[in-house]
Amino acid sequence: MPKKRVRLAQRVVSESDRVAETLAARFREAGVWVANLMSSPGSGKTTLLEETARRLGSDLRLGVIEGDLATDRDAARIRRTGVPCHQINTGGGCHLSAQQVAEALDHFDLARLDVLFIENVGNLVCPAEFYLGERRRVVLASTPEGDDKPVKYPVAFHHADCVVLNKVDLLDATGFSLEAFRGYVHGVKPGVPILELSCRTGQGLDAWLDWVRAERRAAAK
Amino acid sequence: MPKKRVRLAQRVVSESDRVAETLAARFREAGVWVANLMSSPGSGKTTLLEETARRLGSDLRLGVIEGDLATDRDAARIRRTGVPCHQINTGGGCHLSAQQVAEALDHFDLARLDVLFIENVGNLVCPAEFYLGERRRVVLASTPEGDDKPVKYPVAFHHADCVVLNKVDLLDATGFSLEAFRGYVHGVKPGVPILELSCRTGQGLDAWLDWVRAERRAAAK
């Protein structure tokens, strides 16, 4: 990023952080556990949330905020699972802002939610710079993207509380090395949990649901 | 993007455009045909350039500029094909700037090049906003990302002179609809050529090489 743009962006980020802190306080007071999901386009964020809604929606009261440059396709997919969802369209914007999330909350009754997922704009770079008041940050990768993404996009992975590797059903077809990927992830963020799964086959989804339940319980204490 | 950030970014973009115009003039004078490649992380930009170098490197004098947040992995891959390559690391930066490309040109003798490929940072949003003096803009997508990306990331596709769909060997495994994808692309950018290929199997690569040769010839006239 050109130096001038970095300086300007930093000033905007600090304003955004102030809004995010007020969001975090609202979430704590309402007892809502919030995760901010980020990944490249097409890693499977929406599909993971659809599967999560179908499998967890009877135990916990879920809500979803969808972020996209354009269309409400993802929100429509989530709503078909019965989970309330609000779509944010950023226009050309490359990430969700705390301000946008604050406005989206007008469409939810936080007292009626246990868990809120915020699906960020598909972009493995910019969303990592913006705190949205979330309790946990989840970074998704998928096998067709290649196993070296953690070292090529280190900022996103460095700030991850959980790394989900989706599309493990395509491991053989893509020549993806699990061993290399795990090494790269832990080189950038030592000890972060890595959940390897396939939304298509269902493999590994239980471990993801267990992680969500455990994190929510721990936050509620 | 928050309004304030948009205004600040626009000022920076216009400075960047002035530098890009001087780059375009340098490329024209030197007779170098330049393409700016952009896509999500892991769509296969570097693999396409490796295959292009291997198949076109004996006919045309190629050069590559690689843009990544971190590592020189991609430049090392290109250099192994015998093609000169310079790696730009952007730090946290989400796109290449014209200034960075201008500095990278110190590492090339333009008089000894016919074609220069600029591989942008893996990001389907921000690079689309920044002109780098290129003659043609190539946007890659890949089947595992899903067929709806053109409508969800319309800015990148709207500015494309050529759309490459990679990983067609994974069509069946990913449930990707070619018909839907073509419709979405041409809804955003009517008439843009769509080249469907697989860098893994070689299918469709000849049409890509023909496009590069024809575009270069047309520019030289």
CSV table of C-alpha atoms in Angstrom, one decimal:
chain,number,residue,atom,x,y,z
A,1,MET,CA,0.0,0.0,0.0
A,2,PRO,CA,1.4,3.4,-0.8
A,3,LYS,CA,2.7,5.2,2.4
A,4,LYS,CA,0.2,8.0,2.1
A,5,ARG,CA,-2.7,5.6,1.8
A,6,VAL,CA,-1.4,3.6,4.9
A,7,ARG,CA,-1.3,6.8,7.0
A,8,LEU,CA,-4.8,7.8,5.9
A,9,ALA,CA,-6.1,4.2,6.5
A,10,GLN,CA,-4.7,4.1,10.0
A,11,ARG,CA,-6.6,7.2,11.0
A,12,VAL,CA,-9.8,5.6,9.7
A,13,VAL,CA,-9.0,2.3,11.4
A,14,SER,CA,-8.8,4.0,14.8
A,15,GLU,CA,-12.2,5.6,14.4
A,16,SER,CA,-13.5,2.2,13.3
A,17,ASP,CA,-11.9,0.5,16.4
A,18,ARG,CA,-13.8,2.9,18.7
A,19,VAL,CA,-17.1,1.8,17.1
A,20,ALA,CA,-16.0,-1.8,17.3
A,21,GLU,CA,-15.4,-1.5,21.1
A,22,THR,CA,-19.0,-0.3,21.6
A,23,LEU,CA,-20.2,-3.3,19.5
A,24,ALA,CA,-18.1,-5.6,21.7
A,25,ALA,CA,-19.8,-4.1,24.8
A,26,ARG,CA,-23.2,-4.6,23.3
A,27,PHE,CA,-22.5,-8.2,22.4
A,28,ARG,CA,-21.2,-8.9,26.0
A,29,GLU,CA,-24.1,-7.3,27.7
A,30,ALA,CA,-26.6,-9.2,25.5
A,31,GLY,CA,-24.7,-12.5,26.0
A,32,VAL,CA,-24.2,-13.0,22.3
A,33,TRP,CA,-21.1,-14.9,21.1
A,34,VAL,CA,-19.8,-13.3,17.9
A,35,ALA,CA,-17.5,-14.8,15.3
A,36,ASN,CA,-16.1,-12.8,12.3
A,37,LEU,CA,-15.4,-15.2,9.3
A,38,MET,CA,-12.9,-14.2,6.6
A,39,SER,CA,-11.4,-15.9,3.6
A,40,SER,CA,-10.8,-15.7,-0.1
A,41,PRO,CA,-13.8,-15.6,-2.4
A,42,GLY,CA,-15.2,-19.1,-2.8
A,43,SER,CA,-13.5,-20.8,0.2
A,44,GLY,CA,-17.0,-21.8,1.5
A,45,LYS,CA,-17.9,-19.3,4.2
A,46,THR,CA,-21.6,-19.3,3.3
A,47,THR,CA,-21.7,-23.1,2.9
A,48,LEU,CA,-20.2,-23.5,6.3
A,49,LEU,CA,-22.8,-21.2,7.8
A,50,GLU,CA,-25.6,-23.1,6.0
A,51,GLU,CA,-24.4,-26.4,7.4
A,52,THR,CA,-23.9,-24.8,10.9
A,53,ALA,CA,-27.4,-23.4,10.8
A,54,ARG,CA,-28.9,-26.8,9.9
A,55,ARG,CA,-26.9,-28.7,12.6
A,56,LEU,CA,-26.8,-26.1,15.4
A,57,GLY,CA,-30.0,-24.1,14.8
A,58,SER,CA,-32.1,-26.3,17.1
A,59,ASP,CA,-29.7,-26.0,20.0
A,60,LEU,CA,-28.7,-22.3,19.8
A,61,ARG,CA,-30.4,-19.2,18.5
A,62,LEU,CA,-28.3,-18.1,15.6
A,63,GLY,CA,-28.1,-15.0,13.5
A,64,VAL,CA,-25.9,-14.1,10.5
A,65,ILE,CA,-24.7,-10.8,9.0
A,66,GLU,CA,-23.6,-11.3,5.3
A,67,GLY,CA,-21.1,-9.0,3.7
A,68,ASP,CA,-20.7,-8.8,-0.1
A,69,LEU,CA,-19.8,-6.2,-2.6
A,70,ALA,CA,-23.1,-6.9,-4.4
A,71,THR,CA,-26.2,-9.2,-4.5
A,72,ASP,CA,-28.1,-10.7,-1.6
A,73,ARG,CA,-27.5,-14.3,-2.8
A,74,ASP,CA,-25.7,-15.3,0.4
A,75,ALA,CA,-28.4,-13.9,2.7
A,76,ALA,CA,-31.1,-15.7,0.7
A,77,ARG,CA,-29.1,-19.0,1.2
A,78,ILE,CA,-28.9,-18.5,4.9
A,79,ARG,CA,-32.6,-17.5,5.3
A,80,ARG,CA,-33.6,-20.7,3.6
A,81,THR,CA,-32.2,-22.5,6.7
A,82,GLY,CA,-34.6,-20.6,8.9
A,83,VAL,CA,-31.9,-18.4,10.5
A,84,PRO,CA,-32.4,-14.6,10.6
A,85,CYS,CA,-29.9,-12.9,8.3
A,86,HIS,CA,-29.1,-9.3,7.2
A,87,GLN,CA,-27.2,-8.6,4.0
A,88,ILE,CA,-24.7,-5.7,3.8
A,89,ASN,CA,-23.7,-4.6,0.3
A,90,THR,CA,-20.5,-2.7,0.4
A,91,GLY,CA,-20.6,-1.4,-3.2
A,92,GLY,CA,-16.9,-1.5,-4.1
A,93,GLY,CA,-15.8,-1.8,-0.4
A,94,CYS,CA,-13.2,-4.5,0.3
A,95,HIS,CA,-14.2,-5.3,3.9
A,96,LEU,CA,-17.0,-4.8,6.4
A,97,SER,CA,-16.6,-1.9,8.8
A,98,ALA,CA,-17.7,-1.7,12.4
A,99,GLN,CA,-20.1,1.1,11.4
A,100,GLN,CA,-21.8,-1.2,8.9
A,101,VAL,CA,-22.2,-3.9,11.5
A,102,ALA,CA,-23.7,-1.4,14.0
A,103,GLU,CA,-26.3,-0.4,11.4
A,104,ALA,CA,-27.0,-4.1,10.6
A,105,LEU,CA,-27.8,-4.7,14.3
A,106,ASP,CA,-31.0,-2.7,13.8
A,107,HIS,CA,-32.3,-5.7,12.0
A,108,PHE,CA,-31.7,-8.1,15.0
A,109,ASP,CA,-33.1,-8.5,18.5
A,110,LEU,CA,-29.8,-9.3,20.3
A,111,ALA,CA,-31.8,-10.5,23.4
A,112,ARG,CA,-33.1,-13.4,21.2
A,113,LEU,CA,-29.7,-14.5,19.9
A,114,ASP,CA,-27.0,-16.8,21.4
A,115,VAL,CA,-24.6,-16.7,18.5
A,116,LEU,CA,-24.0,-14.2,15.7
A,117,PHE,CA,-21.8,-15.0,12.7
A,118,ILE,CA,-20.5,-12.1,10.6
A,119,GLU,CA,-19.4,-13.3,7.1
A,120,ASN,CA,-17.0,-10.7,5.9
A,121,VAL,CA,-16.3,-9.8,2.2
A,122,GLY,CA,-14.4,-12.5,0.4
A,123,ASN,CA,-10.9,-11.1,0.6
A,124,LEU,CA,-7.9,-12.6,2.5
A,125,VAL,CA,-6.2,-9.2,2.9
A,126,CYS,CA,-8.3,-6.1,4.0
A,127,PRO,CA,-10.8,-7.6,6.4
A,128,ALA,CA,-8.0,-8.7,8.7
A,129,GLU,CA,-7.3,-5.0,9.5
A,130,PHE,CA,-10.7,-4.2,10.8
A,131,TYR,CA,-12.0,-5.3,14.2
A,132,LEU,CA,-15.8,-5.6,14.3
A,133,GLY,CA,-16.3,-6.3,18.0
A,134,GLU,CA,-16.2,-10.0,17.5
A,135,ARG,CA,-15.2,-12.5,20.3
A,136,ARG,CA,-13.5,-14.8,17.8
A,137,ARG,CA,-12.0,-14.5,14.4
A,138,VAL,CA,-12.2,-17.5,12.1
A,139,VAL,CA,-10.1,-17.7,8.9
A,140,LEU,CA,-11.1,-20.2,6.2
A,141,ALA,CA,-8.9,-21.7,3.6
A,142,SER,CA,-9.8,-24.4,1.1
A,143,THR,CA,-7.6,-27.1,-0.6
A,144,PRO,CA,-7.9,-25.8,-4.2
A,145,GLU,CA,-6.3,-22.5,-3.1
A,146,GLY,CA,-3.0,-24.3,-2.4
A,147,ASP,CA,-1.3,-25.1,0.9
A,148,ASP,CA,1.0,-22.0,0.9
A,149,LYS,CA,-1.6,-19.3,1.5
A,150,PRO,CA,-0.8,-18.8,5.2
A,151,VAL,CA,2.7,-17.6,4.4
A,152,LYS,CA,1.5,-15.5,1.4
A,153,TYR,CA,-1.3,-13.9,3.4
A,154,PRO,CA,0.2,-13.9,6.9
A,155,VAL,CA,-1.8,-11.0,8.4
A,156,ALA,CA,-5.1,-12.8,8.2
A,157,PHE,CA,-3.7,-16.0,9.6
A,158,HIS,CA,-1.8,-14.3,12.3
A,159,HIS,CA,-5.0,-12.8,13.7
A,160,ALA,CA,-7.0,-16.0,13.5
A,161,ASP,CA,-8.4,-17.7,16.6
A,162,CYS,CA,-9.4,-20.7,14.5
A,163,VAL,CA,-8.4,-21.8,11.0
A,164,VAL,CA,-10.9,-23.9,9.1
A,165,LEU,CA,-9.6,-25.8,6.1
A,166,ASN,CA,-12.6,-26.6,3.8
A,167,LYS,CA,-12.9,-28.9,0.8
A,168,VAL,CA,-10.7,-31.7,2.2
A,169,ASP,CA,-12.7,-34.0,-0.2
A,170,LEU,CA,-10.6,-32.4,-2.9
A,171,LEU,CA,-7.2,-33.2,-1.3
A,172,ASP,CA,-6.1,-35.7,-3.8
A,173,ALA,CA,-7.5,-33.8,-6.9
A,174,THR,CA,-5.6,-30.7,-5.8
A,175,GLY,CA,-2.3,-32.1,-4.6
A,176,PHE,CA,-2.7,-30.2,-1.4
A,177,SER,CA,-0.3,-31.1,1.4
A,178,LEU,CA,-1.9,-31.1,4.9
A,179,GLU,CA,1.4,-31.4,6.5
A,180,ALA,CA,2.8,-28.4,4.7
A,181,PHE,CA,-0.4,-26.4,5.4
A,182,ARG,CA,-0.3,-27.2,9.2
A,183,GLY,CA,3.4,-26.2,9.3
A,184,TYR,CA,2.7,-22.9,7.5
A,185,VAL,CA,-0.3,-22.0,9.7
A,186,HIS,CA,1.6,-22.7,12.9
A,187,GLY,CA,4.6,-20.8,11.6
A,188,VAL,CA,2.4,-17.7,11.4
A,189,LYS,CA,0.2,-18.4,14.4
A,190,PRO,CA,1.7,-21.0,16.8
A,191,GLY,CA,-0.9,-23.3,18.4
A,192,VAL,CA,-4.0,-22.0,16.6
A,193,PRO,CA,-6.6,-24.8,16.2
A,194,ILE,CA,-6.9,-26.1,12.6
A,195,LEU,CA,-10.2,-27.7,11.8
A,196,GLU,CA,-10.1,-29.8,8.6
A,197,LEU,CA,-13.5,-30.5,7.1
A,198,SER,CA,-15.6,-30.8,4.0
A,199,CYS,CA,-19.0,-29.0,3.9
A,200,ARG,CA,-19.8,-31.2,0.9
A,201,THR,CA,-19.3,-34.6,2.6
A,202,GLY,CA,-19.9,-33.5,6.2
A,203,GLN,CA,-16.5,-34.8,7.2
A,204,GLY,CA,-15.1,-32.9,10.2
A,205,LEU,CA,-18.1,-30.7,10.7
A,206,ASP,CA,-18.7,-32.1,14.2
A,207,ALA,CA,-15.4,-30.8,15.4
A,208,TRP,CA,-16.3,-27.3,14.1
A,209,LEU,CA,-19.7,-27.4,15.9
A,210,ASP,CA,-17.9,-28.6,19.1
A,211,TRP,CA,-15.5,-25.7,18.8
A,212,VAL,CA,-18.4,-23.2,18.4
A,213,ARG,CA,-20.2,-24.7,21.4
A,214,ALA,CA,-17.1,-24.8,23.6
A,215,GLU,CA,-16.1,-21.2,22.8
A,216,ARG,CA,-19.6,-19.9,23.4
A,217,ARG,CA,-19.7,-21.7,26.8
A,218,ALA,CA,-16.3,-20.4,27.8
A,219,ALA,CA,-17.4,-16.8,26.9
A,220,ALA,CA,-20.6,-17.1,28.9
A,221,LYS,CA,-18.8,-18.0,32.2
B,1,MET,CA,-16.0,1.3,2.4
B,2,PRO,CA,-16.6,4.1,4.8
B,3,LYS,CA,-17.3,7.4,2.9
B,4,LYS,CA,-14.2,9.1,4.3
B,5,ARG,CA,-12.0,6.3,3.3
B,6,VAL,CA,-13.4,6.4,-0.2
B,7,ARG,CA,-12.7,10.1,-0.6
B,8,LEU,CA,-9.1,9.7,0.6
B,9,ALA,CA,-8.6,6.7,-1.6
B,10,GLN,CA,-9.9,8.6,-4.7
B,11,ARG,CA,-7.2,11.3,-4.2
B,12,VAL,CA,-4.5,8.6,-4.0
B,13,VAL,CA,-5.9,6.8,-7.0
B,14,SER,CA,-5.6,9.9,-9.2
B,15,GLU,CA,-1.9,10.3,-8.2
B,16,SER,CA,-1.4,6.6,-9.0
B,17,ASP,CA,-3.2,7.1,-12.4
B,18,ARG,CA,-0.7,9.8,-13.4
B,19,VAL,CA,2.2,7.4,-12.7
B,20,ALA,CA,0.4,4.7,-14.6
B,21,GLU,CA,0.1,6.9,-17.6
B,22,THR,CA,3.9,7.4,-17.7
B,23,LEU,CA,4.3,3.6,-17.4
B,24,ALA,CA,1.9,3.1,-20.3
B,25,ALA,CA,4.0,5.5,-22.4
B,26,ARG,CA,7.2,3.7,-21.5
B,27,PHE,CA,5.7,0.4,-22.5
B,28,ARG,CA,4.4,1.7,-25.8
B,29,GLU,CA,7.8,3.3,-26.7
B,30,ALA,CA,9.6,0.1,-25.8
B,31,GLY,CA,7.1,-2.0,-27.8
B,32,VAL,CA,6.3,-4.2,-24.7
B,33,TRP,CA,2.8,-5.6,-24.5
B,34,VAL,CA,1.8,-5.7,-20.8
B,35,ALA,CA,-1.0,-7.6,-19.1
B,36,ASN,CA,-2.2,-7.1,-15.5
B,37,LEU,CA,-3.4,-10.4,-14.0
B,38,MET,CA,-5.8,-10.4,-11.1
B,39,SER,CA,-7.8,-13.0,-9.2
B,40,SER,CA,-8.6,-14.4,-5.8
B,41,PRO,CA,-5.8,-16.1,-3.9
B,42,GLY,CA,-5.1,-19.6,-5.3
B,43,SER,CA,-7.0,-19.3,-8.7
B,44,GLY,CA,-3.8,-20.2,-10.5
B,45,LYS,CA,-2.2,-17.0,-11.7
B,46,THR,CA,1.4,-18.2,-11.1
B,47,THR,CA,0.7,-21.6,-12.5
B,48,LEU,CA,-0.8,-20.0,-15.7
B,49,LEU,CA,2.4,-17.8,-16.0
B,50,GLU,CA,4.6,-20.9,-15.5
B,51,GLU,CA,2.8,-22.7,-18.3
B,52,THR,CA,2.9,-19.6,-20.5
B,53,ALA,CA,6.6,-19.2,-19.9
B,54,ARG,CA,7.3,-22.9,-20.8
B,55,ARG,CA,5.1,-22.7,-24.0
B,56,LEU,CA,5.7,-19.2,-25.2
B,57,GLY,CA,9.2,-18.4,-23.9
B,58,SER,CA,11.0,-19.6,-27.1
B,59,ASP,CA,8.8,-17.4,-29.4
B,60,LEU,CA,8.6,-14.3,-27.3
B,61,ARG,CA,10.9,-12.6,-24.8
B,62,LEU,CA,8.8,-12.6,-21.6
B,63,GLY,CA,9.2,-10.9,-18.2
B,64,VAL,CA,7.1,-11.2,-15.1
B,65,ILE,CA,6.5,-8.9,-12.1
B,66,GLU,CA,5.1,-10.8,-9.1
B,67,GLY,CA,3.1,-9.0,-6.4
B,68,ASP,CA,2.5,-10.7,-3.0
B,69,LEU,CA,2.1,-9.5,0.6
B,70,ALA,CA,5.0,-11.7,1.6
B,71,THR,CA,7.5,-14.3,0.4
B,72,ASP,CA,9.3,-14.6,-3.0
B,73,ARG,CA,7.8,-18.1,-3.6
B,74,ASP,CA,6.1,-17.0,-6.8
B,75,ALA,CA,9.1,-15.3,-8.3
B,76,ALA,CA,11.2,-18.4,-7.6
B,77,ARG,CA,8.7,-20.5,-9.5
B,78,ILE,CA,8.8,-18.2,-12.5
B,79,ARG,CA,12.6,-18.0,-12.5
B,80,ARG,CA,12.8,-21.7,-12.7
B,81,THR,CA,11.2,-21.5,-16.2
B,82,GLY,CA,14.1,-19.2,-17.3
B,83,VAL,CA,12.0,-16.1,-17.5
B,84,PRO,CA,13.3,-12.9,-15.7
B,85,CYS,CA,11.1,-12.0,-12.8
B,86,HIS,CA,11.0,-9.4,-10.1
B,87,GLN,CA,9.1,-9.9,-6.8
B,88,ILE,CA,7.3,-7.0,-5.1
B,89,ASN,CA,6.3,-7.6,-1.5
B,90,THR,CA,3.6,-5.2,-0.4
B,91,GLY,CA,3.8,-5.8,3.3
B,92,GLY,CA,0.2,-5.6,4.2
B,93,GLY,CA,-0.8,-3.9,1.0
B,94,CYS,CA,-3.8,-5.3,-0.8
B,95,HIS,CA,-2.9,-4.4,-4.4
B,96,LEU,CA,0.1,-3.3,-6.6
B,97,SER,CA,0.5,0.4,-7.2
B,98,ALA,CA,1.8,2.0,-10.3
B,99,GLN,CA,4.7,3.4,-8.1
B,100,GLN,CA,5.7,-0.1,-7.2
B,101,VAL,CA,5.6,-1.2,-10.8
B,102,ALA,CA,7.8,1.8,-11.8
B,103,GLU,CA,10.4,0.8,-9.2
B,104,ALA,CA,10.3,-2.8,-10.4
B,105,LEU,CA,11.1,-1.8,-13.9
B,106,ASP,CA,14.6,-0.9,-12.7
B,107,HIS,CA,15.2,-4.7,-12.7
B,108,PHE,CA,14.3,-5.1,-16.4
B,109,ASP,CA,15.7,-4.0,-19.7
B,110,LEU,CA,12.5,-3.2,-21.6
B,111,ALA,CA,14.3,-3.1,-24.9
B,112,ARG,CA,14.9,-6.9,-24.4
B,113,LEU,CA,11.2,-7.7,-23.7
B,114,ASP,CA,8.2,-8.4,-25.9
B,115,VAL,CA,5.7,-9.2,-23.2
B,116,LEU,CA,5.5,-8.3,-19.5
B,117,PHE,CA,3.0,-10.0,-17.2
B,118,ILE,CA,2.2,-8.3,-13.9
B,119,GLU,CA,0.7,-10.7,-11.4
B,120,ASN,CA,-1.2,-8.6,-8.9
B,121,VAL,CA,-1.8,-9.4,-5.2
B,122,GLY,CA,-4.4,-12.2,-4.8
B,123,ASN,CA,-7.5,-10.2,-4.2
B,124,LEU,CA,-10.6,-9.9,-6.3
B,125,VAL,CA,-11.5,-6.5,-5.0
B,126,CYS,CA,-8.8,-3.8,-4.6
B,127,PRO,CA,-6.5,-4.4,-7.5
B,128,ALA,CA,-9.4,-3.6,-9.9
B,129,GLU,CA,-9.3,0.0,-8.8
B,130,PHE,CA,-5.6,0.6,-9.8
B,131,TYR,CA,-4.4,1.1,-13.3
B,132,LEU,CA,-0.8,0.0,-13.7
B,133,GLY,CA,-0.2,1.2,-17.3
B,134,GLU,CA,-1.2,-2.2,-18.7
B,135,ARG,CA,-2.5,-2.8,-22.2
B,136,ARG,CA,-4.8,-5.6,-21.2
B,137,ARG,CA,-6.4,-6.7,-17.9
B,138,VAL,CA,-6.9,-10.4,-17.4
B,139,VAL,CA,-9.2,-11.7,-14.6
B,140,LEU,CA,-8.9,-15.3,-13.5
B,141,ALA,CA,-11.5,-17.4,-11.8
B,142,SER,CA,-11.4,-21.1,-11.0
B,143,THR,CA,-14.1,-23.7,-10.7
B,144,PRO,CA,-13.8,-24.4,-7.0
B,145,GLU,CA,-14.6,-20.8,-6.2
B,146,GLY,CA,-18.1,-21.2,-7.5
B,147,ASP,CA,-19.8,-19.9,-10.7
B,148,ASP,CA,-21.4,-16.8,-9.1
B,149,LYS,CA,-18.2,-14.8,-8.5
B,150,PRO,CA,-18.7,-12.4,-11.4
B,151,VAL,CA,-21.9,-11.0,-9.9
B,152,LYS,CA,-20.5,-11.0,-6.4
B,153,TYR,CA,-17.3,-9.2,-7.4
B,154,PRO,CA,-18.6,-7.2,-10.4
B,155,VAL,CA,-15.9,-4.4,-10.4
B,156,ALA,CA,-13.1,-6.8,-11.3
B,157,PHE,CA,-15.0,-8.5,-14.0
B,158,HIS,CA,-16.4,-5.3,-15.5
B,159,HIS,CA,-12.9,-4.0,-16.1
B,160,ALA,CA,-11.6,-7.3,-17.6
B,161,ASP,CA,-10.4,-7.5,-21.2
B,162,CYS,CA,-10.2,-11.3,-20.9
B,163,VAL,CA,-11.6,-13.8,-18.4
B,164,VAL,CA,-9.7,-17.0,-17.8
B,165,LEU,CA,-11.6,-19.8,-16.0
B,166,ASN,CA,-9.0,-22.2,-14.6
B,167,LYS,CA,-9.3,-25.7,-13.1
B,168,VAL,CA,-11.9,-26.9,-15.5
B,169,ASP,CA,-10.6,-30.4,-14.7
B,170,LEU,CA,-12.5,-30.0,-11.4
B,171,LEU,CA,-15.8,-29.1,-13.0
B,172,ASP,CA,-17.6,-32.3,-12.0
B,173,ALA,CA,-16.0,-32.4,-8.5
B,174,THR,CA,-17.1,-28.8,-7.7
B,175,GLY,CA,-20.6,-28.8,-9.3
B,176,PHE,CA,-19.6,-25.6,-11.2
B,177,SER,CA,-22.0,-24.6,-14.0
B,178,LEU,CA,-20.2,-23.3,-17.1
B,179,GLU,CA,-23.5,-22.0,-18.5
B,180,ALA,CA,-24.3,-20.0,-15.4
B,181,PHE,CA,-20.7,-18.6,-15.2
B,182,ARG,CA,-20.8,-17.5,-18.8
B,183,GLY,CA,-24.1,-15.8,-18.2
B,184,TYR,CA,-22.9,-14.0,-15.1
B,185,VAL,CA,-19.6,-12.8,-16.8
B,186,HIS,CA,-21.4,-11.5,-19.9
B,187,GLY,CA,-24.1,-9.9,-17.7
B,188,VAL,CA,-21.3,-7.8,-16.1
B,189,LYS,CA,-19.1,-7.4,-19.2
B,190,PRO,CA,-20.9,-8.2,-22.5
B,191,GLY,CA,-18.8,-9.9,-25.1
B,192,VAL,CA,-15.6,-10.3,-23.1
B,193,PRO,CA,-13.7,-13.4,-24.2
B,194,ILE,CA,-13.9,-16.3,-21.7
B,195,LEU,CA,-11.0,-18.8,-21.9
B,196,GLU,CA,-11.8,-22.1,-20.1
B,197,LEU,CA,-8.7,-24.1,-19.3
B,198,SER,CA,-6.8,-26.3,-16.9
B,199,CYS,CA,-3.2,-25.5,-16.2
B,200,ARG,CA,-3.0,-29.0,-14.6
B,201,THR,CA,-4.1,-31.0,-17.7
B,202,GLY,CA,-3.1,-28.4,-20.4
B,203,GLN,CA,-6.7,-28.3,-21.8
B,204,GLY,CA,-7.5,-25.0,-23.3
B,205,LEU,CA,-4.0,-23.5,-22.9
B,206,ASP,CA,-3.5,-23.1,-26.7
B,207,ALA,CA,-6.4,-20.7,-26.9
B,208,TRP,CA,-4.9,-18.6,-24.1
B,209,LEU,CA,-1.5,-18.5,-25.9
B,210,ASP,CA,-3.3,-17.6,-29.2
B,211,TRP,CA,-5.1,-14.8,-27.4
B,212,VAL,CA,-1.8,-13.4,-26.0
B,213,ARG,CA,-0.1,-13.6,-29.4
B,214,ALA,CA,-3.0,-12.0,-31.2
B,215,GLU,CA,-3.3,-9.2,-28.7
B,216,ARG,CA,0.4,-8.5,-28.8
B,217,ARG,CA,0.4,-8.4,-32.7
B,218,ALA,CA,-2.6,-6.1,-32.7
B,219,ALA,CA,-0.9,-3.7,-30.3
B,220,ALA,CA,2.3,-3.7,-32.3
B,221,LYS,CA,0.5,-2.4,-35.5
